[in-house]
Short mmCIF file of C-alpha atoms in Angstrom, two decimals:
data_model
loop_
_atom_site.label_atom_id
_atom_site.label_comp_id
_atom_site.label_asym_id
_atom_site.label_seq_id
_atom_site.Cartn_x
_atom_site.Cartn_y
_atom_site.Cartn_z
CA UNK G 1 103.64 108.48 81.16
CA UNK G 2 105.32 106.74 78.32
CA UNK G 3 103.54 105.87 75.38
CA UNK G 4 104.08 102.61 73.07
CA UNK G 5 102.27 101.80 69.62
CA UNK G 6 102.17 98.01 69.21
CA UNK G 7 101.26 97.12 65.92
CA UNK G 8 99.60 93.37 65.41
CA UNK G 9 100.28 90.79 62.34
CA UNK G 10 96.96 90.62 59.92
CA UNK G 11 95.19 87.00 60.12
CA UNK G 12 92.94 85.30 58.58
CA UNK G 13 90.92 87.30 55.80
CA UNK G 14 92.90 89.96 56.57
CA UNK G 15 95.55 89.11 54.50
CA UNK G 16 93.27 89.20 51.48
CA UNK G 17 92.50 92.49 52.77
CA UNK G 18 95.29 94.15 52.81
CA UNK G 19 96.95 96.17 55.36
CA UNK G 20 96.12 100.11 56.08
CA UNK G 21 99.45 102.13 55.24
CA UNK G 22 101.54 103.03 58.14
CA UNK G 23 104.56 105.01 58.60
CA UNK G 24 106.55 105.83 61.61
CA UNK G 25 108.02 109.40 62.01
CA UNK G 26 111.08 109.96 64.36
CA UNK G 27 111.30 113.47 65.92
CA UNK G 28 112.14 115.25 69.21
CA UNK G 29 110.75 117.57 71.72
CA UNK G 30 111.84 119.47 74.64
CA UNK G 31 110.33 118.20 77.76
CA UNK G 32 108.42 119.80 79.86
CA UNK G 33 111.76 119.93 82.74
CA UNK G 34 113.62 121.90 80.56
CA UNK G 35 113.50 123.72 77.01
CA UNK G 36 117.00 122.88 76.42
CA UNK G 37 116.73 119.43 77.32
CA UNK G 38 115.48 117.07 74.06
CA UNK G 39 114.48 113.43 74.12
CA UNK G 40 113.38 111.27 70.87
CA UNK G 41 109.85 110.90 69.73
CA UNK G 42 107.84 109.64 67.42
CA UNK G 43 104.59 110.05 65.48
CA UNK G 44 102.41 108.16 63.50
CA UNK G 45 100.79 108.26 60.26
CA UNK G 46 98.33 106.06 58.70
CA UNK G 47 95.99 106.15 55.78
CA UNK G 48 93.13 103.77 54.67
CA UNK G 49 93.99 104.45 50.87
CA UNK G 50 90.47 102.76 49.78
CA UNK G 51 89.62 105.83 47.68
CA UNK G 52 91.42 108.59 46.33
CA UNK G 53 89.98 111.14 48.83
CA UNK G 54 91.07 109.41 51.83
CA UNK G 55 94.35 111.48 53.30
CA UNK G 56 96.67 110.27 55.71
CA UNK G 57 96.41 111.18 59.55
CA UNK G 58 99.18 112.27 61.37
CA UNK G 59 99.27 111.80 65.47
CA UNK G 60 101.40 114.64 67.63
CA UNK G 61 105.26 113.67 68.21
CA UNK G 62 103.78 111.52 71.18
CA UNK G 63 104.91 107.56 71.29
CA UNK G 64 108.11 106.80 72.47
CA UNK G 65 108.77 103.42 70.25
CA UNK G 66 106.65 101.90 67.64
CA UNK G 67 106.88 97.76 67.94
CA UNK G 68 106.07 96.32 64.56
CA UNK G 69 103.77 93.19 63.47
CA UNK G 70 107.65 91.29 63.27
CA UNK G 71 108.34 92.06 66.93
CA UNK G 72 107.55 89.53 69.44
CA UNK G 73 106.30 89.32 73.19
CA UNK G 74 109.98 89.49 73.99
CA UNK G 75 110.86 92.64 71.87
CA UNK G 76 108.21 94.26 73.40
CA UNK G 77 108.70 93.07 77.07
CA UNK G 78 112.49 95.06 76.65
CA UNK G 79 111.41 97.98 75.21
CA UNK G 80 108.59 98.50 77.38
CA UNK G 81 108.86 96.59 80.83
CA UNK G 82 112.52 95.85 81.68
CA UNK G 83 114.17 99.60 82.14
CA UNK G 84 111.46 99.32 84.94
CA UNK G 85 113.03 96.59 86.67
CA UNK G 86 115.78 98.16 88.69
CA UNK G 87 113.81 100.39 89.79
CA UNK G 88 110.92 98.03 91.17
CA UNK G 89 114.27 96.41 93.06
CA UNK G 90 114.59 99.73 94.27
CA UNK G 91 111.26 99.61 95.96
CA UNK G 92 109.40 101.91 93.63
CA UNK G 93 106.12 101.02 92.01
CA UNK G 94 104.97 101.34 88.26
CA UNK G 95 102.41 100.42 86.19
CA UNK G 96 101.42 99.51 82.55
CA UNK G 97 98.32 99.91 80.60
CA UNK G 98 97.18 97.82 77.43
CA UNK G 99 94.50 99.89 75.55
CA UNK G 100 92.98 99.05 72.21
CA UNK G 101 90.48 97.87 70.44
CA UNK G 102 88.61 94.75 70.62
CA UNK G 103 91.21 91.98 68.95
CA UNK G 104 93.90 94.13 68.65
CA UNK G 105 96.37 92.35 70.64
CA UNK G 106 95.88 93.84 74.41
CA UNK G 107 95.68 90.41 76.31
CA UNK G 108 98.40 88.77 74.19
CA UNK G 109 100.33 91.68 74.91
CA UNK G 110 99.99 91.73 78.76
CA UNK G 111 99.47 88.10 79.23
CA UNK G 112 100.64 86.04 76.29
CA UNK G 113 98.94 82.67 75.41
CA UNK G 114 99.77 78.84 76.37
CA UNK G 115 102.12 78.25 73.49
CA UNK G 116 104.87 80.89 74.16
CA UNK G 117 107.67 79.43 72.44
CA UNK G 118 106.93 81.35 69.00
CA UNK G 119 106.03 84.78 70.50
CA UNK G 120 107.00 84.95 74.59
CA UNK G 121 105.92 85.49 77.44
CA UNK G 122 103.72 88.22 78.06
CA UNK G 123 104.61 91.63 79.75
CA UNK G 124 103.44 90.25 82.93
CA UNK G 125 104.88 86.84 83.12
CA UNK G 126 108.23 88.05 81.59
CA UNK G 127 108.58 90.87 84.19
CA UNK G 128 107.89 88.32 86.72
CA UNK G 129 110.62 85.78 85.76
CA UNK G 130 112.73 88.84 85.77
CA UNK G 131 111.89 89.80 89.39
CA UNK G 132 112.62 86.10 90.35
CA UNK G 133 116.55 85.97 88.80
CA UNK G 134 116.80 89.30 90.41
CA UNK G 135 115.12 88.74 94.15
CA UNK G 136 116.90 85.20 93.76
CA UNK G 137 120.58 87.43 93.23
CA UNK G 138 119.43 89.17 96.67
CA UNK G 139 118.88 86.48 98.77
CA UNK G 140 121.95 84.87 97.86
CA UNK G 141 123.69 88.39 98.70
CA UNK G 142 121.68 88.49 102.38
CA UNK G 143 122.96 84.64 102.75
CA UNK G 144 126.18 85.90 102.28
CA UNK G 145 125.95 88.53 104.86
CA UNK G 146 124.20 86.53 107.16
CA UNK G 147 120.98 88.30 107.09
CA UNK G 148 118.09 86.43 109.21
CA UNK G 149 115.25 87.59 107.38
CA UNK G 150 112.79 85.22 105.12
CA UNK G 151 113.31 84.51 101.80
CA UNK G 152 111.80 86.85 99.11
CA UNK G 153 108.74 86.14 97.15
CA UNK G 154 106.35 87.66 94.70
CA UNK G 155 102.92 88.31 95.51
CA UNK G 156 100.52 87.98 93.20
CA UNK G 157 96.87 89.54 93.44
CA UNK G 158 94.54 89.38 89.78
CA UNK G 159 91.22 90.79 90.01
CA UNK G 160 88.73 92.34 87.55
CA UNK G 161 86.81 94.68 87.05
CA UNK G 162 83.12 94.30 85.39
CA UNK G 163 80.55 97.03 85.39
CA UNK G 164 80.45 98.48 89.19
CA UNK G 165 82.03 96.01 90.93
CA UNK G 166 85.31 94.07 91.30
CA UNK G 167 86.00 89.99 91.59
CA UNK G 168 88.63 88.30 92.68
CA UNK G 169 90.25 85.54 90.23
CA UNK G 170 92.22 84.17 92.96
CA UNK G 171 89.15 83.77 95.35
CA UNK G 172 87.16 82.02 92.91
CA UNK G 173 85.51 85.06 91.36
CA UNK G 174 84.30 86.49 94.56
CA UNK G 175 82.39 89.26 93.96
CA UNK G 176 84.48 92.61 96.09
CA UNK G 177 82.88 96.48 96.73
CA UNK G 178 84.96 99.52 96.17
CA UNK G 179 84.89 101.50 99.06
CA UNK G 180 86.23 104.85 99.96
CA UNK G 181 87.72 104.90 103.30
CA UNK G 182 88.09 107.76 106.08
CA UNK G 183 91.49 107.24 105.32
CA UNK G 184 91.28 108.58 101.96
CA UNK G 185 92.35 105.70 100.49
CA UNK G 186 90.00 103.29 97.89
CA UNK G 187 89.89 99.74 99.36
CA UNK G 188 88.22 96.64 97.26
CA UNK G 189 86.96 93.92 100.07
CA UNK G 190 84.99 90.35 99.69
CA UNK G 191 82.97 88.85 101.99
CA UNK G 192 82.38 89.89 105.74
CA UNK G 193 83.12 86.99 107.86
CA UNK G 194 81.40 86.76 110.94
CA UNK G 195 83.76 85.55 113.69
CA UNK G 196 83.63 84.73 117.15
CA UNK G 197 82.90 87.10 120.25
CA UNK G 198 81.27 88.97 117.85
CA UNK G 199 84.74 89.95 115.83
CA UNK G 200 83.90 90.85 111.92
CA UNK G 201 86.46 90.18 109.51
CA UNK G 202 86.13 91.93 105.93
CA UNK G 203 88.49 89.76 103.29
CA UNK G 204 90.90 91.75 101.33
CA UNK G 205 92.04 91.33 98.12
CA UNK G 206 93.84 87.95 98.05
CA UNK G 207 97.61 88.11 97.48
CA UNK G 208 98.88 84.65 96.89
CA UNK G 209 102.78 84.51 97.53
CA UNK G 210 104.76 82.40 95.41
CA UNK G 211 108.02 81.14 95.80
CA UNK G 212 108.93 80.55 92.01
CA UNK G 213 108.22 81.50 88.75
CA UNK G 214 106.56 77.99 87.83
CA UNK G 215 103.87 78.53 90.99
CA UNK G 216 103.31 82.13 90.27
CA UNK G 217 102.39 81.32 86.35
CA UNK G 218 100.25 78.15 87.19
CA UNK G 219 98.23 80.57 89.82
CA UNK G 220 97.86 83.46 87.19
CA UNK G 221 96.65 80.95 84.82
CA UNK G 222 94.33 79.60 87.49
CA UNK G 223 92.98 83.12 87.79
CA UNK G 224 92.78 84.42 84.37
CA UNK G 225 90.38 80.69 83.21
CA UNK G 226 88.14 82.76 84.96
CA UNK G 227 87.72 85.91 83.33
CA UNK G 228 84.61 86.81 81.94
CA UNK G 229 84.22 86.74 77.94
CA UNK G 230 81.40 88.20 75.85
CA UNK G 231 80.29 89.40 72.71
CA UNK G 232 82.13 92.93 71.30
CA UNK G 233 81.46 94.48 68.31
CA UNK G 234 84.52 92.71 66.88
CA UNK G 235 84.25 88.85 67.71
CA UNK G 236 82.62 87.16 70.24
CA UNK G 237 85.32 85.99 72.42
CA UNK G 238 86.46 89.28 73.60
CA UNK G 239 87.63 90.47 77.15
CA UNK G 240 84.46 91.94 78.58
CA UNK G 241 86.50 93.14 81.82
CA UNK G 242 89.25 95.19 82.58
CA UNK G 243 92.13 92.39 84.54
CA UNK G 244 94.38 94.14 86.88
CA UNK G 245 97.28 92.09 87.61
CA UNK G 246 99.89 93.07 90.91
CA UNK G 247 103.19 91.48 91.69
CA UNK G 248 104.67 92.95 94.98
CA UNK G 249 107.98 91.66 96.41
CA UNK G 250 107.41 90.12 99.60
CA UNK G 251 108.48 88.00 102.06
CA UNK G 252 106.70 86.14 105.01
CA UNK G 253 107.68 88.56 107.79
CA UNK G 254 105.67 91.11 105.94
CA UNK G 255 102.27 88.46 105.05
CA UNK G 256 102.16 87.60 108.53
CA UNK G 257 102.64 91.22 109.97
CA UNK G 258 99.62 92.36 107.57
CA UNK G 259 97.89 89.10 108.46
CA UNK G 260 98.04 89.97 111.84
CA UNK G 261 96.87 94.19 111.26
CA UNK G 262 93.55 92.16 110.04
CA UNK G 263 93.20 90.67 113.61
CA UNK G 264 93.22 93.54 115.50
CA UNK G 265 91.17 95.15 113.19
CA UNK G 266 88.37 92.53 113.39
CA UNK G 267 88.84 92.84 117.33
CA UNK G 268 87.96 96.84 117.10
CA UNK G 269 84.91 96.33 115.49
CA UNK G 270 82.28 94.95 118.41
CA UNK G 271 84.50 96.99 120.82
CA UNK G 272 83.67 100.50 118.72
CA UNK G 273 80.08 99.15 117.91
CA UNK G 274 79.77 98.59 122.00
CA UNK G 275 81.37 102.27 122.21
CA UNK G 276 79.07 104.07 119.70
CA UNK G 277 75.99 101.95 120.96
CA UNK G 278 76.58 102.84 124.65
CA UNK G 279 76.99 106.65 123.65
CA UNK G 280 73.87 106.91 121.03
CA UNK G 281 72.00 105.65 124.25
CA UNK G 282 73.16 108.11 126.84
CA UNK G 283 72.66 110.37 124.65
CA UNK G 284 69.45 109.68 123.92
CA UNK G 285 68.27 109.09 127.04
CA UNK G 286 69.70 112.32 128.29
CA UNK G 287 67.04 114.18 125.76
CA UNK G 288 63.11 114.18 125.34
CA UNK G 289 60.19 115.52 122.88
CA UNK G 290 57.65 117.90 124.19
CA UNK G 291 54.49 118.29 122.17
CA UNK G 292 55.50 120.36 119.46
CA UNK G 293 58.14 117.85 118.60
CA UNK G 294 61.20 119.78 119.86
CA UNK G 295 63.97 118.25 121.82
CA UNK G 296 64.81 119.20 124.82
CA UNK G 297 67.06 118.47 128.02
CA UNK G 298 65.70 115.61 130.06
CA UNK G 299 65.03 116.93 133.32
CA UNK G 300 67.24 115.82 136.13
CA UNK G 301 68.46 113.27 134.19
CA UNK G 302 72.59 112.79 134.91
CA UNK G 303 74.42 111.08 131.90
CA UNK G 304 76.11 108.06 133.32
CA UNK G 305 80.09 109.62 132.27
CA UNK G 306 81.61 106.95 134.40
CA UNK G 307 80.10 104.31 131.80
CA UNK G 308 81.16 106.39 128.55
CA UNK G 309 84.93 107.04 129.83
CA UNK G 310 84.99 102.84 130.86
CA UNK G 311 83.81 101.96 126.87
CA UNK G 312 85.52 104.61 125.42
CA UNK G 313 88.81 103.74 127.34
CA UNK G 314 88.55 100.00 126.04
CA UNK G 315 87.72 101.48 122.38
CA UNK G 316 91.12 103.31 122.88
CA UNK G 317 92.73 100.09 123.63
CA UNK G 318 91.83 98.30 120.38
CA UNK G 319 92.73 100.88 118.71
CA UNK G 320 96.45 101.14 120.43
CA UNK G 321 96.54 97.71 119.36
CA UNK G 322 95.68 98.57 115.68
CA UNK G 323 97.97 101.25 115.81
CA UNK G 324 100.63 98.74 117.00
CA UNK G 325 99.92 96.23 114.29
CA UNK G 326 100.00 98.73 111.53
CA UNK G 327 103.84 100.00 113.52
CA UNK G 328 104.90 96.37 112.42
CA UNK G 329 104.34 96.60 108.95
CA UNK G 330 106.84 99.66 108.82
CA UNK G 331 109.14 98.32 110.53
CA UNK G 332 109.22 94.58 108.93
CA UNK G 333 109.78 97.45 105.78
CA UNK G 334 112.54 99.29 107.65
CA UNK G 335 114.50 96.60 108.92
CA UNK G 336 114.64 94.32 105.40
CA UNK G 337 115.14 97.79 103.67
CA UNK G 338 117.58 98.68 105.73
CA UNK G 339 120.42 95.94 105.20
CA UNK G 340 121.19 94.62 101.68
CA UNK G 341 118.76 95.68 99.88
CA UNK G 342 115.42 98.20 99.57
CA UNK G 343 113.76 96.21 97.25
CA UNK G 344 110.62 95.24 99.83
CA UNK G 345 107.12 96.41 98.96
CA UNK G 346 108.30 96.93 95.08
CA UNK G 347 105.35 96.69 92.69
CA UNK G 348 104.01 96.15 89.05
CA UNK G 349 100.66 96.52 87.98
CA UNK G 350 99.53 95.47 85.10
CA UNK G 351 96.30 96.22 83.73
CA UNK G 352 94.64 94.64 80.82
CA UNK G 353 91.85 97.08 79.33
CA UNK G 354 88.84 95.71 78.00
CA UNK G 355 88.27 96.36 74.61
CA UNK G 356 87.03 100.15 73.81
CA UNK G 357 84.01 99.87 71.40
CA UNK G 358 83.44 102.47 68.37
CA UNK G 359 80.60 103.10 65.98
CA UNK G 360 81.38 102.60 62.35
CA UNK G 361 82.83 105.98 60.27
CA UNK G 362 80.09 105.73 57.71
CA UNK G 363 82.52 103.05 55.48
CA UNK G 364 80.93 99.36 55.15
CA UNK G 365 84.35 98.32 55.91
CA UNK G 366 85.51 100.54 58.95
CA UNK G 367 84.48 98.60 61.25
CA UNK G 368 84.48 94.57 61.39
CA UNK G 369 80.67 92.73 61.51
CA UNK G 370 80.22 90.64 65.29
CA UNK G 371 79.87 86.83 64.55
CA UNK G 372 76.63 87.68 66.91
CA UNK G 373 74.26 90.30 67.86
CA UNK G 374 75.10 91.54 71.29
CA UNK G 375 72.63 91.59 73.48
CA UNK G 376 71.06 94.58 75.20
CA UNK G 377 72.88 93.39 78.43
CA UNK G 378 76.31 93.30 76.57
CA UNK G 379 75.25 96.91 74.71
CA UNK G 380 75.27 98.33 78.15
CA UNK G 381 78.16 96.55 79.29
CA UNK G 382 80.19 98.11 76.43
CA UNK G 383 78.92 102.11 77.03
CA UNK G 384 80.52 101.45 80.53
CA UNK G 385 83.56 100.14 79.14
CA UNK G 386 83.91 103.25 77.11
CA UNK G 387 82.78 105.30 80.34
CA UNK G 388 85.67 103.62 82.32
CA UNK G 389 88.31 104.34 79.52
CA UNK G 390 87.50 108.14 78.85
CA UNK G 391 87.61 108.46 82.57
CA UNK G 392 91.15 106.56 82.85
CA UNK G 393 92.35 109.23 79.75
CA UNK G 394 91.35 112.67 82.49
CA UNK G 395 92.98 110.89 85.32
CA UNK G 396 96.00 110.39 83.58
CA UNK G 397 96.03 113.52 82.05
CA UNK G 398 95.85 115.22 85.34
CA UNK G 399 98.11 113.21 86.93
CA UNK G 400 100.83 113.27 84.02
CA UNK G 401 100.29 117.21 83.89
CA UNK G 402 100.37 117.55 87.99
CA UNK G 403 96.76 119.02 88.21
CA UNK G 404 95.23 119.61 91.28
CA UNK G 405 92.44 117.88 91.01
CA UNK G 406 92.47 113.93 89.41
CA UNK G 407 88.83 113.14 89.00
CA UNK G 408 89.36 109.53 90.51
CA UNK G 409 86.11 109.06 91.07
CA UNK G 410 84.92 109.71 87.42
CA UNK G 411 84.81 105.88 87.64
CA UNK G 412 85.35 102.23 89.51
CA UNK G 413 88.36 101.97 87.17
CA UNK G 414 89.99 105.21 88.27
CA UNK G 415 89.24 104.42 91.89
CA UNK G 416 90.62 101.24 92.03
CA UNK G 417 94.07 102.56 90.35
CA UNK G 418 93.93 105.61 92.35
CA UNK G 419 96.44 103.74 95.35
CA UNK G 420 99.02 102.62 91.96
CA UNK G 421 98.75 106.90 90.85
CA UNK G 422 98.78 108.06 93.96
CA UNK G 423 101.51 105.88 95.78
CA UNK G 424 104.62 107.67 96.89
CA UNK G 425 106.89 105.21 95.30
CA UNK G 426 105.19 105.63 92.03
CA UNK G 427 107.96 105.86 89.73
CA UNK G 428 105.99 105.87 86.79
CA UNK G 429 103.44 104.88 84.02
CA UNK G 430 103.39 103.24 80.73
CA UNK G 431 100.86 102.69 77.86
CA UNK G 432 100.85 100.30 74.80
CA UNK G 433 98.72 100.78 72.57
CA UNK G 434 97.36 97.50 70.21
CA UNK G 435 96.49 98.48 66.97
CA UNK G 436 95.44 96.67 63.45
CA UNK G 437 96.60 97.01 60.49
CA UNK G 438 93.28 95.94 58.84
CA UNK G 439 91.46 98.06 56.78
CA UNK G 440 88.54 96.78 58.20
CA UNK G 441 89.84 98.23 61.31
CA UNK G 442 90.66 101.23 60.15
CA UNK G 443 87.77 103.48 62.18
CA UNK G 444 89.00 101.30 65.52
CA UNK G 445 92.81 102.10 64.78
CA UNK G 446 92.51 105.56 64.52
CA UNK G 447 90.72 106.02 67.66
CA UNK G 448 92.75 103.94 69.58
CA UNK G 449 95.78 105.97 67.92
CA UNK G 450 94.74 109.23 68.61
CA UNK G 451 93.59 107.98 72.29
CA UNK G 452 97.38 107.33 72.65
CA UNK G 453 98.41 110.40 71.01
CA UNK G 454 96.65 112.68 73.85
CA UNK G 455 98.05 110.37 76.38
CA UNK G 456 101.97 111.01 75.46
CA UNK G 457 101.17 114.76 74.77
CA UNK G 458 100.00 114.78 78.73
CA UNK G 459 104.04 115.27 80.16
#
């Protein structure tokens, strides 16, 4: 897990303010691979300096880079994103966290605003133009060899995630359930769709592939207009939801062999329904209650076998067919990863946190007054926020430190990121942290400082 400090410009009333006093402290410290072994470092100090009393507070030699108010989208897409990139091509997966405070920069950060010529693109849209120059390099290359696959493309899933429950930005807001499955693994699905012949189809997550950089922005833009937006204890525009953003590299081979694993799978479910019904009634009927309530053998009663083995043969069959489906996603993976490049299934996630609420430190001017009173509903809404957010900080404890046990399901948060922790490819995390300079920030800062200080201590 790699740690980042992002420091913001002041604005507005701010200036008059007057910025909090920050200094950057460059150190090193063995890691936890070898004693010998050193890498650079860096701590942070800050002080509010409103009184003579106030002392400075010092965070553990944690951060790996401290980005500056001067430092744009771009400075901070290089030093945080792009060493990632290669190996993404390579087929691995990573993710990166915003965390912070309400207004402190998080969704500029990750996703930038409309006018990017002053400060850049975003994390997540520069990453993504990156991926396209580089998948665009590699199917030249399989041109050149004569490779007969389908082009590469990028596909792009946003969703968020708002109390319990997830939505899906690219499926109009549909609301989705997180679901443990007897797989193990955490799945997020829409609406069941009743089909013909009694087939049930449960909509996944929608990943949209795009074919350029141009489509794949217009879509996340699409996506994003309908994020939810509420009252914080900052302003009363802020990002009420966490926004978890996915780019895979993809190409249609692999859409349509997934596409097709959801066929079979909505063909299984009447035929196991037919197979569990049959056998809950033999069953039954092979049983009765005697006065005292107690079951008991029926009797002379023969359970029909012949009629079990026939439904249980055709469950097997649907489920040879699953099995088949699921045998052509690994090998549309195998045989594109096997040629010219491995870069198939490669992944970023992105997630936007929403903004972590804090009480005022007993100074009128820790903490900045909400342009409105939030409402009992949005009071609620922000002790789950802060639920979600002290469960992400023991998951990634646990998982930075190699615990046993990763208390995933501390919260919907940590379940729905458990797949991005968890996935073999994982070739690790990374964690900016927004932060304010204003002193009427100050209470917010230091939280969200020494949040991130516990975080890069966790390796």
């Amino acid at each position: 897990m790699n740690v980042f400090v992002r420091w913001r410009p002041l604005v507005g009333t701010e200036i008059q303010e007057g910025s909090v006093d920050h200094t950057t402290i460059a150190t090193t410290i063995a890691t936890t691979n070898s004693a010998s072994t050193k890498r650079p470092l860096v701590a942070v100090s800050v002080n509010r300096s409103l009184t003579p009393s106030d002392k400075p507070w010092k965070s553990f030699a944690a951060f790996d880079a401290v980005l500056d108010a001067s430092d744009s989208n771009g400075a901070a897409y290089t030093t945080i994103v792009q060493p990632a990139v290669p190996q993404v091509m390579a087929g691995s997966c990573c993710s990166f966290f915003a965390y912070g405070h309400s207004g402190s920069g998080k969704t500029h950060t990750v996703i930038g605003y409309e006018n990017q010529e002053s400060s850049g693109l975003g994390l997540c849209l520069a990453a993504a133009h990156q991926l396209f120059i580089e998948i665009e390099r590699v199917n030249e290359l399989r041109d050149e060899y004569g490779g007969k696959e389908t082009p590469l493309a990028i596909g792009l899933s946003v969703f968020e995630l708002r109390q319990k429950a997830a939505f899906d930005l690219l499926n109009k807001g549909t609301k989705c359930h997180i679901r443990e499955g007897p797989d193990g693994k955490v799945h997020i699905r829409g609406e069941t769709e009743t089909l013909s012949e009694g087939r049930v189809r449960v909509q996944p997550i929608v990943k949209r592939p795009c074919w350029s950089f141009d489509e794949l922005r217009s879509e996340l833009s699409a996506a994003l207009a309908r994020r939810a937006v509420g009252t914080s204890s900052v302003h009363d525009q802020s990002s009420r939801t966490h926004a978890v953003l996915e780019l895979e590299i993809i190409n249609e081979q692999l859409v349509s062999a997934r596409a097709e694993l959801l066929d079979r799978q909505s063909e299984l479910v009447p035929v196991g329904k037919r197979a569990m019904d049959v056998t809950v009634a033999e069953q039954t009927k092979g049983v009765l209650q005697d006065a005292d309530g107690n079951y008991r053998p029926r009797p002379g009663y023969v359970i029909n076998q012949a009629l079990l083995d026939e439904v249980e043969a055709e469950k097997a069959k649907f489920e040879a067919r699953v099995v088949e489906a699921e045998a052509k996603i690994e090998a549309v993976y195998a045989k594109y990863n096997n040629t010219a490049s491995d870069c198939l299934g490669g992944k970023m996630v992105f997630v936007d946190l929403a903004g972590a609420e804090y009480q005022q430190d007993g100074n009128k001017t820790a903490t900045k007054p909400s342009s409105k009173v939030q409402t009992a509903a949005e009071k609620k809404e922000a002790r789950q926020i802060n639920t979600d957010l002290l469960a992400l900080k023991g998951v990634m404890r646990a998982w930075a430190t190699q615990q046993k046990r990763v208390p995933y399901r501390s919260s919907p948060l940590t379940m729905v990121l458990r797949e991005t922790f968890m996935d073999a490819r994982n070739c690790g995390s990374g964690m900016v942290v927004t932060v304010s300079p204003a002193k009427s920030d100050y209470a917010a800062t230091l939280n969200s400082l020494k949040y991130g200080s516990l975080m890069g201590t966790a390796r």
